[in-house]
Amino acid sequence: MSAVAPAGADPASIGPTELQGLAAVVNLLAQAGGLDALLNNRLSEHRDKRMHIGYSEAAERLNIPEKWLRERISTLPHRKFGKFVQFTDEDLRAISDMHFVNPGAVSERGGESALMSLQPSKRSRKRF
């Protein structure tokens, strides 16, 4: 008896060997959380092994537009291989930390909060 029933075969003709194989596959899928979980796990393993990533994946991982990264690259941590710009996990963490905002934190100037130290720009228009 063959291990796989031909397409269009009568379900009644499936033998115990085929049923055991099918049960084993279903059991493995249940243990792994389904086929999607298996595929996602393989993709993430491959992604985690890479040392450097490009603009598109960096932007995706930071949840920002790729254009934002490209426009500000001169002020952001990155690696450059010739004309190719690449990011490491440490670069992405540093970029995230550079943009950390804590509005209620006490500043180092006289114990006032960061909100209290805000002042209008010297370039702002004077009101009459």
PDB file of C-alpha atoms in Angstrom:
ATOM      1  CA  MET A   1       0.000   0.000   0.000  1.00  0.00           C
ATOM      2  CA  SER A   2       1.353   3.467  -0.862  1.00  0.00           C
ATOM      3  CA  ALA A   3       2.183   6.023   1.835  1.00  0.00           C
ATOM      4  CA  VAL A   4       0.080   8.718   0.172  1.00  0.00           C
ATOM      5  CA  ALA A   5      -3.400   8.152  -1.206  1.00  0.00           C
ATOM      6  CA  PRO A   6      -3.792   9.346  -4.796  1.00  0.00           C
ATOM      7  CA  ALA A   7      -5.806  12.488  -5.413  1.00  0.00           C
ATOM      8  CA  GLY A   8      -9.497  11.749  -5.754  1.00  0.00           C
ATOM      9  CA  ALA A   9      -9.166   8.426  -3.922  1.00  0.00           C
ATOM     10  CA  ASP A  10     -12.071   7.159  -1.905  1.00  0.00           C
ATOM     11  CA  PRO A  11     -11.532   8.102   1.797  1.00  0.00           C
ATOM     12  CA  ALA A  12     -12.644   4.607   2.768  1.00  0.00           C
ATOM     13  CA  SER A  13      -9.626   3.148   0.955  1.00  0.00           C
ATOM     14  CA  ILE A  14      -7.129   4.966   3.226  1.00  0.00           C
ATOM     15  CA  GLY A  15      -5.319   2.383   5.315  1.00  0.00           C
ATOM     16  CA  PRO A  16      -4.047   2.475   8.907  1.00  0.00           C
ATOM     17  CA  THR A  17      -0.532   3.454   7.805  1.00  0.00           C
ATOM     18  CA  GLU A  18      -1.800   6.588   6.074  1.00  0.00           C
ATOM     19  CA  LEU A  19      -3.977   7.450   9.068  1.00  0.00           C
ATOM     20  CA  GLN A  20      -1.005   7.095  11.435  1.00  0.00           C
ATOM     21  CA  GLY A  21       1.084   9.361   9.207  1.00  0.00           C
ATOM     22  CA  LEU A  22      -1.691  11.929   9.048  1.00  0.00           C
ATOM     23  CA  ALA A  23      -2.124  11.793  12.832  1.00  0.00           C
ATOM     24  CA  ALA A  24       1.624  12.341  13.294  1.00  0.00           C
ATOM     25  CA  VAL A  25       1.569  15.405  11.020  1.00  0.00           C
ATOM     26  CA  VAL A  26      -1.468  16.861  12.790  1.00  0.00           C
ATOM     27  CA  ASN A  27       0.193  16.221  16.162  1.00  0.00           C
ATOM     28  CA  LEU A  28       3.388  18.018  15.073  1.00  0.00           C
ATOM     29  CA  LEU A  29       1.404  20.979  13.780  1.00  0.00           C
ATOM     30  CA  ALA A  30      -0.527  21.180  17.045  1.00  0.00           C
ATOM     31  CA  GLN A  31       2.690  21.120  19.081  1.00  0.00           C
ATOM     32  CA  ALA A  32       4.275  23.836  16.952  1.00  0.00           C
ATOM     33  CA  GLY A  33       1.199  26.070  17.040  1.00  0.00           C
ATOM     34  CA  GLY A  34       0.215  25.491  13.430  1.00  0.00           C
ATOM     35  CA  LEU A  35       1.842  25.770  10.051  1.00  0.00           C
ATOM     36  CA  ASP A  36       2.009  29.582  10.189  1.00  0.00           C
ATOM     37  CA  ALA A  37       3.977  29.409  13.453  1.00  0.00           C
ATOM     38  CA  LEU A  38       6.445  26.979  11.874  1.00  0.00           C
ATOM     39  CA  LEU A  39       6.944  29.197   8.829  1.00  0.00           C
ATOM     40  CA  ASN A  40       7.254  32.400  10.876  1.00  0.00           C
ATOM     41  CA  ASN A  41       9.779  30.718  13.163  1.00  0.00           C
ATOM     42  CA  ARG A  42      11.950  29.726  10.199  1.00  0.00           C
ATOM     43  CA  LEU A  43      11.782  33.248   8.737  1.00  0.00           C
ATOM     44  CA  SER A  44      12.688  34.886  12.043  1.00  0.00           C
ATOM     45  CA  GLU A  45      15.608  32.473  12.550  1.00  0.00           C
ATOM     46  CA  HIS A  46      17.002  33.517   9.171  1.00  0.00           C
ATOM     47  CA  ARG A  47      16.426  37.199   9.934  1.00  0.00           C
ATOM     48  CA  ASP A  48      18.133  36.942  13.342  1.00  0.00           C
ATOM     49  CA  LYS A  49      21.292  35.419  11.851  1.00  0.00           C
ATOM     50  CA  ARG A  50      21.979  38.467   9.679  1.00  0.00           C
ATOM     51  CA  MET A  51      24.410  40.968  11.152  1.00  0.00           C
ATOM     52  CA  HIS A  52      23.277  43.994   9.112  1.00  0.00           C
ATOM     53  CA  ILE A  53      19.961  45.109   7.676  1.00  0.00           C
ATOM     54  CA  GLY A  54      19.066  47.753   5.101  1.00  0.00           C
ATOM     55  CA  TYR A  55      16.844  50.807   5.163  1.00  0.00           C
ATOM     56  CA  SER A  56      13.546  49.040   4.516  1.00  0.00           C
ATOM     57  CA  GLU A  57      13.841  46.459   7.297  1.00  0.00           C
ATOM     58  CA  ALA A  58      15.305  49.013   9.733  1.00  0.00           C
ATOM     59  CA  ALA A  59      12.366  51.324   9.072  1.00  0.00           C
ATOM     60  CA  GLU A  60       9.950  48.430   9.505  1.00  0.00           C
ATOM     61  CA  ARG A  61      11.514  47.389  12.816  1.00  0.00           C
ATOM     62  CA  LEU A  62      11.490  50.988  14.097  1.00  0.00           C
ATOM     63  CA  ASN A  63       7.930  51.407  12.805  1.00  0.00           C
ATOM     64  CA  ILE A  64       8.803  54.574  10.904  1.00  0.00           C
ATOM     65  CA  PRO A  65       8.799  55.535   7.204  1.00  0.00           C
ATOM     66  CA  GLU A  66      11.922  54.580   5.267  1.00  0.00           C
ATOM     67  CA  LYS A  67      12.041  58.145   3.910  1.00  0.00           C
ATOM     68  CA  TRP A  68      12.483  59.467   7.463  1.00  0.00           C
ATOM     69  CA  LEU A  69      15.593  57.318   7.923  1.00  0.00           C
ATOM     70  CA  ARG A  70      17.037  58.304   4.552  1.00  0.00           C
ATOM     71  CA  GLU A  71      16.518  62.032   5.188  1.00  0.00           C
ATOM     72  CA  ARG A  72      18.227  61.955   8.595  1.00  0.00           C
ATOM     73  CA  ILE A  73      20.972  59.368   7.970  1.00  0.00           C
ATOM     74  CA  SER A  74      23.762  61.898   8.598  1.00  0.00           C
ATOM     75  CA  THR A  75      22.583  62.279  12.214  1.00  0.00           C
ATOM     76  CA  LEU A  76      21.843  58.600  12.936  1.00  0.00           C
ATOM     77  CA  PRO A  77      24.131  55.718  13.907  1.00  0.00           C
ATOM     78  CA  HIS A  78      24.724  53.323  11.005  1.00  0.00           C
ATOM     79  CA  ARG A  79      27.346  51.339   9.116  1.00  0.00           C
ATOM     80  CA  LYS A  80      28.520  52.260   5.644  1.00  0.00           C
ATOM     81  CA  PHE A  81      30.022  49.798   3.177  1.00  0.00           C
ATOM     82  CA  GLY A  82      30.923  51.928   0.192  1.00  0.00           C
ATOM     83  CA  LYS A  83      27.614  53.422  -0.887  1.00  0.00           C
ATOM     84  CA  PHE A  84      25.570  50.856   1.060  1.00  0.00           C
ATOM     85  CA  VAL A  85      24.040  51.925   4.365  1.00  0.00           C
ATOM     86  CA  GLN A  86      23.396  49.138   6.890  1.00  0.00           C
ATOM     87  CA  PHE A  87      22.118  48.992  10.474  1.00  0.00           C
ATOM     88  CA  THR A  88      22.816  46.627  13.354  1.00  0.00           C
ATOM     89  CA  ASP A  89      20.543  45.894  16.314  1.00  0.00           C
ATOM     90  CA  GLU A  90      22.701  48.239  18.420  1.00  0.00           C
ATOM     91  CA  ASP A  91      22.235  51.022  15.840  1.00  0.00           C
ATOM     92  CA  LEU A  92      18.455  50.584  15.962  1.00  0.00           C
ATOM     93  CA  ARG A  93      18.470  50.704  19.779  1.00  0.00           C
ATOM     94  CA  ALA A  94      20.631  53.851  19.701  1.00  0.00           C
ATOM     95  CA  ILE A  95      18.273  55.516  17.209  1.00  0.00           C
ATOM     96  CA  SER A  96      15.330  54.643  19.421  1.00  0.00           C
ATOM     97  CA  ASP A  97      17.112  55.942  22.535  1.00  0.00           C
ATOM     98  CA  MET A  98      18.019  59.197  20.762  1.00  0.00           C
ATOM     99  CA  HIS A  99      14.331  59.946  20.401  1.00  0.00           C
ATOM    100  CA  PHE A 100      13.204  59.020  23.902  1.00  0.00           C
ATOM    101  CA  VAL A 101      10.894  61.668  25.390  1.00  0.00           C
ATOM    102  CA  ASN A 102       9.843  61.844  29.030  1.00  0.00           C
ATOM    103  CA  PRO A 103       7.875  65.102  29.439  1.00  0.00           C
ATOM    104  CA  GLY A 104       7.310  64.846  33.188  1.00  0.00           C
ATOM    105  CA  ALA A 105      10.963  64.218  34.075  1.00  0.00           C
ATOM    106  CA  VAL A 106      12.792  66.671  36.314  1.00  0.00           C
ATOM    107  CA  SER A 107      15.565  68.487  34.449  1.00  0.00           C
ATOM    108  CA  GLU A 108      19.026  69.083  35.840  1.00  0.00           C
ATOM    109  CA  ARG A 109      18.419  72.856  35.860  1.00  0.00           C
ATOM    110  CA  GLY A 110      17.192  73.810  39.299  1.00  0.00           C
ATOM    111  CA  GLY A 111      14.836  70.869  39.732  1.00  0.00           C
ATOM    112  CA  GLU A 112      12.201  72.166  37.298  1.00  0.00           C
ATOM    113  CA  SER A 113      10.354  69.787  35.042  1.00  0.00           C
ATOM    114  CA  ALA A 114      11.195  69.555  31.353  1.00  0.00           C
ATOM    115  CA  LEU A 115       7.865  71.218  30.548  1.00  0.00           C
ATOM    116  CA  MET A 116       8.706  74.230  32.714  1.00  0.00           C
ATOM    117  CA  SER A 117      12.032  74.772  30.937  1.00  0.00           C
ATOM    118  CA  LEU A 118      10.387  75.219  27.537  1.00  0.00           C
ATOM    119  CA  GLN A 119      10.610  78.773  26.271  1.00  0.00           C
ATOM    120  CA  PRO A 120       9.573  80.410  23.010  1.00  0.00           C
ATOM    121  CA  SER A 121      12.158  80.569  20.282  1.00  0.00           C
ATOM    122  CA  LYS A 122      14.071  83.819  19.939  1.00  0.00           C
ATOM    123  CA  ARG A 123      12.951  83.790  16.308  1.00  0.00           C
ATOM    124  CA  SER A 124       9.265  83.851  17.211  1.00  0.00           C
ATOM    125  CA  ARG A 125       7.221  86.898  16.219  1.00  0.00           C
ATOM    126  CA  LYS A 126       6.713  89.608  18.768  1.00  0.00           C
ATOM    127  CA  ARG A 127       3.101  90.219  19.630  1.00  0.00           C
ATOM    128  CA  PHE A 128       1.849  93.786  19.832  1.00  0.00           C
TER     129      PHE A 128
END
